[in-house]
Each structure stands twice: as structure tokens, then as C-alpha cells.
Short mmCIF file of N, CA and C in Angstrom, two decimals:
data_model
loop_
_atom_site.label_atom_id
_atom_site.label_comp_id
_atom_site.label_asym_id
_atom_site.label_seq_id
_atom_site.Cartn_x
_atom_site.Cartn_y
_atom_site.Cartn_z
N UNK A 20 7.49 -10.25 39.96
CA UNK A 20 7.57 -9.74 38.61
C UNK A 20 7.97 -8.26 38.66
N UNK A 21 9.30 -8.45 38.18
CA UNK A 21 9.70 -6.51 38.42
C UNK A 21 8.69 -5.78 36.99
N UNK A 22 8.29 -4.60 36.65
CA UNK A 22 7.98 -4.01 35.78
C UNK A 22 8.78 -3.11 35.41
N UNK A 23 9.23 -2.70 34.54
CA UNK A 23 10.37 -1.98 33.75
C UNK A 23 9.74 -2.21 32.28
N UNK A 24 9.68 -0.66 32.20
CA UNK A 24 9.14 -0.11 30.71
C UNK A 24 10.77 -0.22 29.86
N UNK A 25 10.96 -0.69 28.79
CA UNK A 25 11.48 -1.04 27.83
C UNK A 25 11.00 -0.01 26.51
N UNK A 26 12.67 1.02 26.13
CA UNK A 26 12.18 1.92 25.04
C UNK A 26 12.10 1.74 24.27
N UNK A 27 10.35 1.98 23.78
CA UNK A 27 10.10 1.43 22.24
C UNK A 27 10.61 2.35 21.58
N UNK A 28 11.17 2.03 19.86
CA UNK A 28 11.86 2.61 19.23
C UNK A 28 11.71 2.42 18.06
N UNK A 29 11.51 3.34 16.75
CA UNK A 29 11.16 3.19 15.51
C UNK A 29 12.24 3.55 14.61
N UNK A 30 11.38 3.32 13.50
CA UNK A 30 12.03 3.08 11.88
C UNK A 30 11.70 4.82 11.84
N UNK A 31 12.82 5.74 11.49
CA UNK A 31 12.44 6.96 10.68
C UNK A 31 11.29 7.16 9.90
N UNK A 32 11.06 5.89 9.14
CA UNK A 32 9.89 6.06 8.18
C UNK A 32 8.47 6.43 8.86
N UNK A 33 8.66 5.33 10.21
CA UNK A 33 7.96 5.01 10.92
C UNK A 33 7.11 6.64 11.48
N UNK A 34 8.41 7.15 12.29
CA UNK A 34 8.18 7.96 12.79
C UNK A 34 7.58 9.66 11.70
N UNK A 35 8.13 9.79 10.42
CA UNK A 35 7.70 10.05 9.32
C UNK A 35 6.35 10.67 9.44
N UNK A 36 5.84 8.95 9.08
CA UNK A 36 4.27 8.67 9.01
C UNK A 36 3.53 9.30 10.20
N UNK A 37 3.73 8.98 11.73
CA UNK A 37 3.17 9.72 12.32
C UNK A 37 3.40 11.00 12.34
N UNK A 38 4.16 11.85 12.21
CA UNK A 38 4.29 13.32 12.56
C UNK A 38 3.80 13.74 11.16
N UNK A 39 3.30 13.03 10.02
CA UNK A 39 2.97 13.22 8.63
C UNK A 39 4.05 14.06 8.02
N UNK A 40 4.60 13.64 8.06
CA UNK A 40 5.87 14.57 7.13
C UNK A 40 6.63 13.61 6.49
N UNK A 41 7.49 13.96 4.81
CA UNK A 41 7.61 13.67 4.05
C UNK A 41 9.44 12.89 4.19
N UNK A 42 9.56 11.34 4.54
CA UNK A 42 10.64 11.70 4.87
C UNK A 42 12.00 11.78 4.49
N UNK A 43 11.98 11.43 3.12
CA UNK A 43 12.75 12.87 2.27
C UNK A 43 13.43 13.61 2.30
N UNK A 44 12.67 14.59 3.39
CA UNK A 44 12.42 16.15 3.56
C UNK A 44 12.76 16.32 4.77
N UNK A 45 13.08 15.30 5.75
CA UNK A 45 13.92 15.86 7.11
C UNK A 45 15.62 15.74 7.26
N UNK A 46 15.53 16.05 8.46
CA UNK A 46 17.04 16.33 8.17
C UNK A 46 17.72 14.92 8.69
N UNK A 47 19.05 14.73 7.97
CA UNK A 47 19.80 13.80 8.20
C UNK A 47 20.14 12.82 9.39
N UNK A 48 20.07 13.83 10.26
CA UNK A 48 20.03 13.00 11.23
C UNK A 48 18.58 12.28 12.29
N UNK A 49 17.79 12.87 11.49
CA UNK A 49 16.29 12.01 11.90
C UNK A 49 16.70 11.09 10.91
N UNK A 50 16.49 11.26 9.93
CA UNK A 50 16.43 10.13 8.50
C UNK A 50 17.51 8.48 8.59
N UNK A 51 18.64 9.06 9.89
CA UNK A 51 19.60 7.96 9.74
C UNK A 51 19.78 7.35 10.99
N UNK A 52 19.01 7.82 12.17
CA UNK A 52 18.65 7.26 13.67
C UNK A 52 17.68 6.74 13.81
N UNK A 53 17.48 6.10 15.20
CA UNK A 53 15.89 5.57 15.21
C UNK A 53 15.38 6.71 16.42
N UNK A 54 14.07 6.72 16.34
CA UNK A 54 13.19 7.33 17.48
C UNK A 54 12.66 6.44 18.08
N UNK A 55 12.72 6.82 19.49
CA UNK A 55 11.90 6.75 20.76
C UNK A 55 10.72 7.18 20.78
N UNK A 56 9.89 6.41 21.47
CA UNK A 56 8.37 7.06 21.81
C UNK A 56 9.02 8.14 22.35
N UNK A 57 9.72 8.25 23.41
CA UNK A 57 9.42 9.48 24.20
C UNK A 57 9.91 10.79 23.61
N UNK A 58 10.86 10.18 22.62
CA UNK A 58 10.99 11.74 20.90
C UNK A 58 9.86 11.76 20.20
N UNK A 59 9.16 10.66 20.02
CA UNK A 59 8.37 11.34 19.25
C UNK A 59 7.51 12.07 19.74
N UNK A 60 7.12 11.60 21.29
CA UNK A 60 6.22 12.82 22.00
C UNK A 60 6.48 13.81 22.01
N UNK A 61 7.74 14.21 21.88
CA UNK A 61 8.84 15.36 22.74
C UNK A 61 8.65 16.19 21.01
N UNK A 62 8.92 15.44 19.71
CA UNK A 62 8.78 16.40 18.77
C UNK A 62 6.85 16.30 18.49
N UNK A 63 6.10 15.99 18.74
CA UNK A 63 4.33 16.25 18.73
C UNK A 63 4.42 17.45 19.65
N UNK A 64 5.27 17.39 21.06
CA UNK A 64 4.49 18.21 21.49
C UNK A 64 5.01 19.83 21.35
N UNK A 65 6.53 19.58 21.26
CA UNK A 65 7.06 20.92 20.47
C UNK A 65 8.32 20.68 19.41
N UNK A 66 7.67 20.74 18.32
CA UNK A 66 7.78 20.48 16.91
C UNK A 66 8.99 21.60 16.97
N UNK A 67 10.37 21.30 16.43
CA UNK A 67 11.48 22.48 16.18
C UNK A 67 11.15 23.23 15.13
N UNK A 68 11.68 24.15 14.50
CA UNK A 68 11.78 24.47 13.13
C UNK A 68 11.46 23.64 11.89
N UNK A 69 12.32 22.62 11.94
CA UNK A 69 12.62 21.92 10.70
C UNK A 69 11.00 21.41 10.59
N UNK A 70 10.51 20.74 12.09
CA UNK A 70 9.45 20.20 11.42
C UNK A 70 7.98 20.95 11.18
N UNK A 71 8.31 21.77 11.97
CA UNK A 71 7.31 23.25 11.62
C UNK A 71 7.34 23.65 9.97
N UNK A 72 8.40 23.66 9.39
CA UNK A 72 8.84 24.29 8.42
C UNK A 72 8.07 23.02 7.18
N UNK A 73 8.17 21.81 7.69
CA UNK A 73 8.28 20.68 6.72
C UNK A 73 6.41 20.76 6.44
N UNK A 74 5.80 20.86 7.56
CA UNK A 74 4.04 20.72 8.36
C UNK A 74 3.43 22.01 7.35
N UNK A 75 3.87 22.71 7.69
CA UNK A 75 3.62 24.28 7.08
C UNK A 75 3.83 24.38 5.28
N UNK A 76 4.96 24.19 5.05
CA UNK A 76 5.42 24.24 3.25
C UNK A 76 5.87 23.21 2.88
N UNK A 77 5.73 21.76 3.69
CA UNK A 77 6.19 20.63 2.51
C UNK A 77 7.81 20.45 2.19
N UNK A 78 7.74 19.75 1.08
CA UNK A 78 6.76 18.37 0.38
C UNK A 78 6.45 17.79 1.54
N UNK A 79 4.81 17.10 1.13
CA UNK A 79 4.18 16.83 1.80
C UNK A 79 3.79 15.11 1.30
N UNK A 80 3.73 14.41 2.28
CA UNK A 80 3.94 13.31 1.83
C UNK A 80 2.49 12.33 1.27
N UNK A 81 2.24 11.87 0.31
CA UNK A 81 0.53 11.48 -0.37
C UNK A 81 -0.71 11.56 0.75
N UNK A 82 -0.51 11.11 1.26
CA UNK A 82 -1.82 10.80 2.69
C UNK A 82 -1.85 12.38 2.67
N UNK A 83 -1.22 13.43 3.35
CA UNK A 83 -1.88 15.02 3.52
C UNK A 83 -1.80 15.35 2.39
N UNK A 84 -1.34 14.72 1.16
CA UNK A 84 -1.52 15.77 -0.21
C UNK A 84 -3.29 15.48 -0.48
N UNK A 85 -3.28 14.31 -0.24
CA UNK A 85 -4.75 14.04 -0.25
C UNK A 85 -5.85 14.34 0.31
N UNK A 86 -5.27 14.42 1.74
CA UNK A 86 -6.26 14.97 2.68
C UNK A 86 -6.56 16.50 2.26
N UNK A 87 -5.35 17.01 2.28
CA UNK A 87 -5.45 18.59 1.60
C UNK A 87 -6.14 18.79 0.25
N UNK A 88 -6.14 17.98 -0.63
CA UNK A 88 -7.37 18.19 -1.55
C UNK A 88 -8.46 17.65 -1.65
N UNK A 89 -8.76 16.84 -0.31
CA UNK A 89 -10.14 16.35 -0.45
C UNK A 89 -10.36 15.21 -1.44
N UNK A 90 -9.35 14.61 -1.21
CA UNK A 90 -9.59 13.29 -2.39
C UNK A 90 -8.88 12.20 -1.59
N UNK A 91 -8.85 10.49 -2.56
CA UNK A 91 -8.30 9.70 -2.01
C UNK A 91 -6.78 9.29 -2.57
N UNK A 92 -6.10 8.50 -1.65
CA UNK A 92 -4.75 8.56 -2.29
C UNK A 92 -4.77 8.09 -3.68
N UNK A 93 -5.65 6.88 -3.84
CA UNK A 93 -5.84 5.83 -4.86
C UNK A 93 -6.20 6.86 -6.01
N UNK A 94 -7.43 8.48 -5.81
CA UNK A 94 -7.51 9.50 -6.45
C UNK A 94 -6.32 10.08 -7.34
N UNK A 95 -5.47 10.13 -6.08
CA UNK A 95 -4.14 10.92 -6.62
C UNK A 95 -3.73 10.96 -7.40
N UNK A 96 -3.14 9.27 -7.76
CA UNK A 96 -2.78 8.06 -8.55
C UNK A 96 -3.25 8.18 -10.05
N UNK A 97 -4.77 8.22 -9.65
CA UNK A 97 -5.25 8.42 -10.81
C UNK A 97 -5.81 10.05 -11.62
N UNK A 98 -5.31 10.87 -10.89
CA UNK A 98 -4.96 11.49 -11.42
C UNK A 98 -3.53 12.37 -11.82
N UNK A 99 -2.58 10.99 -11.66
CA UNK A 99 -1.41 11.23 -11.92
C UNK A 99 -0.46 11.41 -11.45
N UNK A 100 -0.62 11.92 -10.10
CA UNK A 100 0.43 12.36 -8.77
C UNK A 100 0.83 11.40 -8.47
N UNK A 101 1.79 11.14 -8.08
CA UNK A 101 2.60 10.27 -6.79
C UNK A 101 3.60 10.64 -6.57
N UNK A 102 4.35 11.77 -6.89
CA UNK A 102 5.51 12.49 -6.01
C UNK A 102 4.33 13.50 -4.72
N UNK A 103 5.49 13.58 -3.97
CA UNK A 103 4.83 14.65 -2.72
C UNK A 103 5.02 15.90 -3.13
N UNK A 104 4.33 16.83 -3.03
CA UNK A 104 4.00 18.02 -3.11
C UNK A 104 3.85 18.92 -1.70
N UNK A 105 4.37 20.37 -2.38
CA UNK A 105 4.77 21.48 -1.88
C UNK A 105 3.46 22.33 -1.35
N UNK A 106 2.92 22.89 0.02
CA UNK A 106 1.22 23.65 -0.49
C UNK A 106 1.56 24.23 -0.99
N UNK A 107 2.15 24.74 -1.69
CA UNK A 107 2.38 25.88 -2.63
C UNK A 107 1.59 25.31 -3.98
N UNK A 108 2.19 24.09 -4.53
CA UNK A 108 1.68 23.49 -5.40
C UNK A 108 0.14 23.05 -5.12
N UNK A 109 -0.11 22.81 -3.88
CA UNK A 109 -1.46 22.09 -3.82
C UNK A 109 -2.36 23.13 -3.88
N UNK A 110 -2.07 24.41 -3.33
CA UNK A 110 -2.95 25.73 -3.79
C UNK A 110 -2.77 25.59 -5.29
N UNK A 111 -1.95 25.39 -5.96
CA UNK A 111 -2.28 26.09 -7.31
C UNK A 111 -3.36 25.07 -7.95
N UNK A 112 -2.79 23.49 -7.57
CA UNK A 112 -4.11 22.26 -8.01
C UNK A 112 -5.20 23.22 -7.52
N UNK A 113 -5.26 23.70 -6.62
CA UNK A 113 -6.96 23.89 -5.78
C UNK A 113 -7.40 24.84 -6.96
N UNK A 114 -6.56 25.73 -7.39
CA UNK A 114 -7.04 27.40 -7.93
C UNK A 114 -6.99 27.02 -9.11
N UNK A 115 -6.35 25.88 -9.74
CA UNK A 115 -6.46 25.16 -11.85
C UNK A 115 -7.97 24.24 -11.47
N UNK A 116 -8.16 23.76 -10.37
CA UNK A 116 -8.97 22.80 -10.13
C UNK A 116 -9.37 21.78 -11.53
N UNK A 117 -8.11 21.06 -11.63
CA UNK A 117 -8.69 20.28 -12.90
C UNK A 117 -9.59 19.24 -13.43
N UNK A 118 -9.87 18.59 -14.26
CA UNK A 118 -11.28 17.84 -14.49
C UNK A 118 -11.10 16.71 -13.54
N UNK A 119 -9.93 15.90 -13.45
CA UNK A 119 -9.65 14.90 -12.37
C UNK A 119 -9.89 15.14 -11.37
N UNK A 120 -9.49 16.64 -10.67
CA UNK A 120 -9.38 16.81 -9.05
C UNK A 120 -10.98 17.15 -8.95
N UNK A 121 -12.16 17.55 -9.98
CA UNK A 121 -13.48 17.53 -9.50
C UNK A 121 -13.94 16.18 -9.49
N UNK A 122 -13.60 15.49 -10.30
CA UNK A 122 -14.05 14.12 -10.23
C UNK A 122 -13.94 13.43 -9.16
N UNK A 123 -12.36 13.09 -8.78
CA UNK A 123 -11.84 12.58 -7.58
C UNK A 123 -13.15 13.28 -5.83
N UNK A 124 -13.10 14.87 -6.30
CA UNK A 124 -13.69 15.19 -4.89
C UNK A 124 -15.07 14.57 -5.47
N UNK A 125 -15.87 14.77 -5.85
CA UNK A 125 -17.27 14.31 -5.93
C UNK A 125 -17.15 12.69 -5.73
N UNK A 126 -16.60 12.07 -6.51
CA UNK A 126 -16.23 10.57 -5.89
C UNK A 126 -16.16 10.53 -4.59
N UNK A 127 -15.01 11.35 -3.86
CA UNK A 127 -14.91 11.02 -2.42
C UNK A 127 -16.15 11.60 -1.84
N UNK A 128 -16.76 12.76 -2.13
CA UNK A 128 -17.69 12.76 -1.14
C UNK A 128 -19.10 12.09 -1.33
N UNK A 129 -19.13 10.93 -2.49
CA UNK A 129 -20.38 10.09 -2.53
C UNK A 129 -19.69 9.04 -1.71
N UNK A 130 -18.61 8.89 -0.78
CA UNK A 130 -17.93 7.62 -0.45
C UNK A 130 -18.09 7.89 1.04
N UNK A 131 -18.28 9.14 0.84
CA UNK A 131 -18.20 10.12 2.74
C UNK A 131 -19.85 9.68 3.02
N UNK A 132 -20.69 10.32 1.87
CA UNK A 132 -22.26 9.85 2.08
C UNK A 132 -22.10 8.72 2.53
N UNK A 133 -22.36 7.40 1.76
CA UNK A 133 -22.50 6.07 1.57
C UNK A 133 -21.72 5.52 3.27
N UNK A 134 -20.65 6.11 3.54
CA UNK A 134 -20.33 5.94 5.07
C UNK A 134 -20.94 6.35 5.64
N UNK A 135 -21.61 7.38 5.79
CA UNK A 135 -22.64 8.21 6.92
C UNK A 135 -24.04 7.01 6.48
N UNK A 136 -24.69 7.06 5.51
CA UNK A 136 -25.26 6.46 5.40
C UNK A 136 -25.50 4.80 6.36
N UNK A 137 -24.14 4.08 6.11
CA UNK A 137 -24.61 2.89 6.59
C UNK A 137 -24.47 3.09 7.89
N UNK A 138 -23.53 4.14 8.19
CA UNK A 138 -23.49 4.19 10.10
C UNK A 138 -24.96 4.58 10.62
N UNK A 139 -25.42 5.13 9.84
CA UNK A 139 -26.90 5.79 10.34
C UNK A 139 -27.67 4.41 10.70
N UNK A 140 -27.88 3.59 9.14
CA UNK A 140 -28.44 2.32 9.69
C UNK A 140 -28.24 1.49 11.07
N UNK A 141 -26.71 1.00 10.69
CA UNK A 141 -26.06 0.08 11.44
C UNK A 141 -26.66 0.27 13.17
N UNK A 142 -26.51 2.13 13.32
CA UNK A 142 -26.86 3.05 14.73
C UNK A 142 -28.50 2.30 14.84
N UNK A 143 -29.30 2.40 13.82
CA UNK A 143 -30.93 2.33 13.72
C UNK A 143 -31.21 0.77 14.41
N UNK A 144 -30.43 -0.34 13.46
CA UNK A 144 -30.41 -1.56 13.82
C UNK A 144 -30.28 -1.95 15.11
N UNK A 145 -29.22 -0.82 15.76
CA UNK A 145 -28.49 -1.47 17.02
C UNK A 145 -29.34 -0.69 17.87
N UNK A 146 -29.91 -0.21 17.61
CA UNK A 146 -31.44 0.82 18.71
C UNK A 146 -32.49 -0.05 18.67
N UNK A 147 -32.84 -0.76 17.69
CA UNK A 147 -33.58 -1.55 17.35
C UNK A 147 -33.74 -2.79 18.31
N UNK A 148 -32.49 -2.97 18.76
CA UNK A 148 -31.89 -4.44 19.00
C UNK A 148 -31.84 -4.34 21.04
N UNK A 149 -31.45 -3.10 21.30
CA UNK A 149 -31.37 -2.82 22.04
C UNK A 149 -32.45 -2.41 23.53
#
């Protein structure tokens, strides 16, 4: 049995999603090739300009607009967003902080409890058991 690694290779979108950037917002010729694992390592481990530039000021694609305000995507949604946003813009959400975006965070962090919570158990049970 010879072994020979075979280059895995992705969908732009694909690759997108992992480096979290919006993809949109890169340049043409990421957007219309495929990537290699060993590019995408090669841009994780030194990111050019463009994607420095994209990481740093956006648009930023829902998953970090969310993460960046401490809410959930499904949050977003409901409070209206679903284009990607600029931090520029997500500072100004933070500094209007509107009635949705307190709602949304207090929601998420009774959702953050309620997870800590059952892991605590689940941990108690399995000490229990053990």
C-alpha cells in the first residue's frame, strides 16, 4: 500500500468561513480559485495585507458580527441585521447600544449560564459514577 497524501482543496466560501472573513470582501482571485489546505495554512499563518485589512476593518461576515457583539446570529436576525458589517459600524451598535442589542446580550448570557450550569451537573453525575 503506497501512501501519498492527496491535496485537499476547497470552495472559496469554504475557505472564507475558516479564516472568518467576509467573502465578498476578498480579492478576486481568492473568490474565483480553489484553496489548498496547505494555503490555507500558509494564509493562518501569515495573513497578507488584504486579509489583515479584511480581520481588522471588515465587512465582517454574521458569525464575528455576532461574536463581536456578544449576541447570537439568530439575535442578529432579530434584531434586524443580516448584511455584514464594518467594526466601525459595530462600535457605533456597541456605543447606540440599542433596546434589541441589550436584550439579545442578556438572552445570550442566560444561554452561557444554563450551559455552564448543566456542564457543572453532567461533571457532578460523572464524579458520581465514577
Amino acid at each position: 500500500m503506497t501512501s501519498h497524501q492527496s491535496t485537499q482543496s476547497m470552495k472559496p466560501a469554504t475557505a472564507a468561513k475558516k479564516l472568518g472573513v467576509y467573502l465578498e470582501a476578498t480579492p478576486a482571485e481568492f473568490r474565483e480559485g480553489v484553496v489548498s489546505r496547505a494555503e490555507l495554512n500558509e494564509l493562518q499563518a501569515n495573513p497578507p495585507q488584504w486579509l489583515q485589512e479584511l480581520r481588522s476593518n471588515g465587512p465582517h461576515p454574521r458569525p464575528v458580527v455576532a461574536a463581536k457583539l456578544g449576541v447570537s446570529i439568530a439575535g442578529l436576525a432579530r434584531g434586524g441585521l443580516t448584511e455584514p458589517l464594518t467594526t466601525e459600524q459595530i462600535e457605533t451598535l456597541k456605543q447606540e447600544n440599542p433596546e434589541w442589542l441589550q436584550r439579545e446580550r442578556a438572552t445570550q448570557a442566560e444561554v452561557r449560564k444554563e450551559a455552564a450550569r448543566i456542564k457543572k451537573k453532567n461533571a457532578e453525575r460523572a464524579e458520581h459514577r465514577g
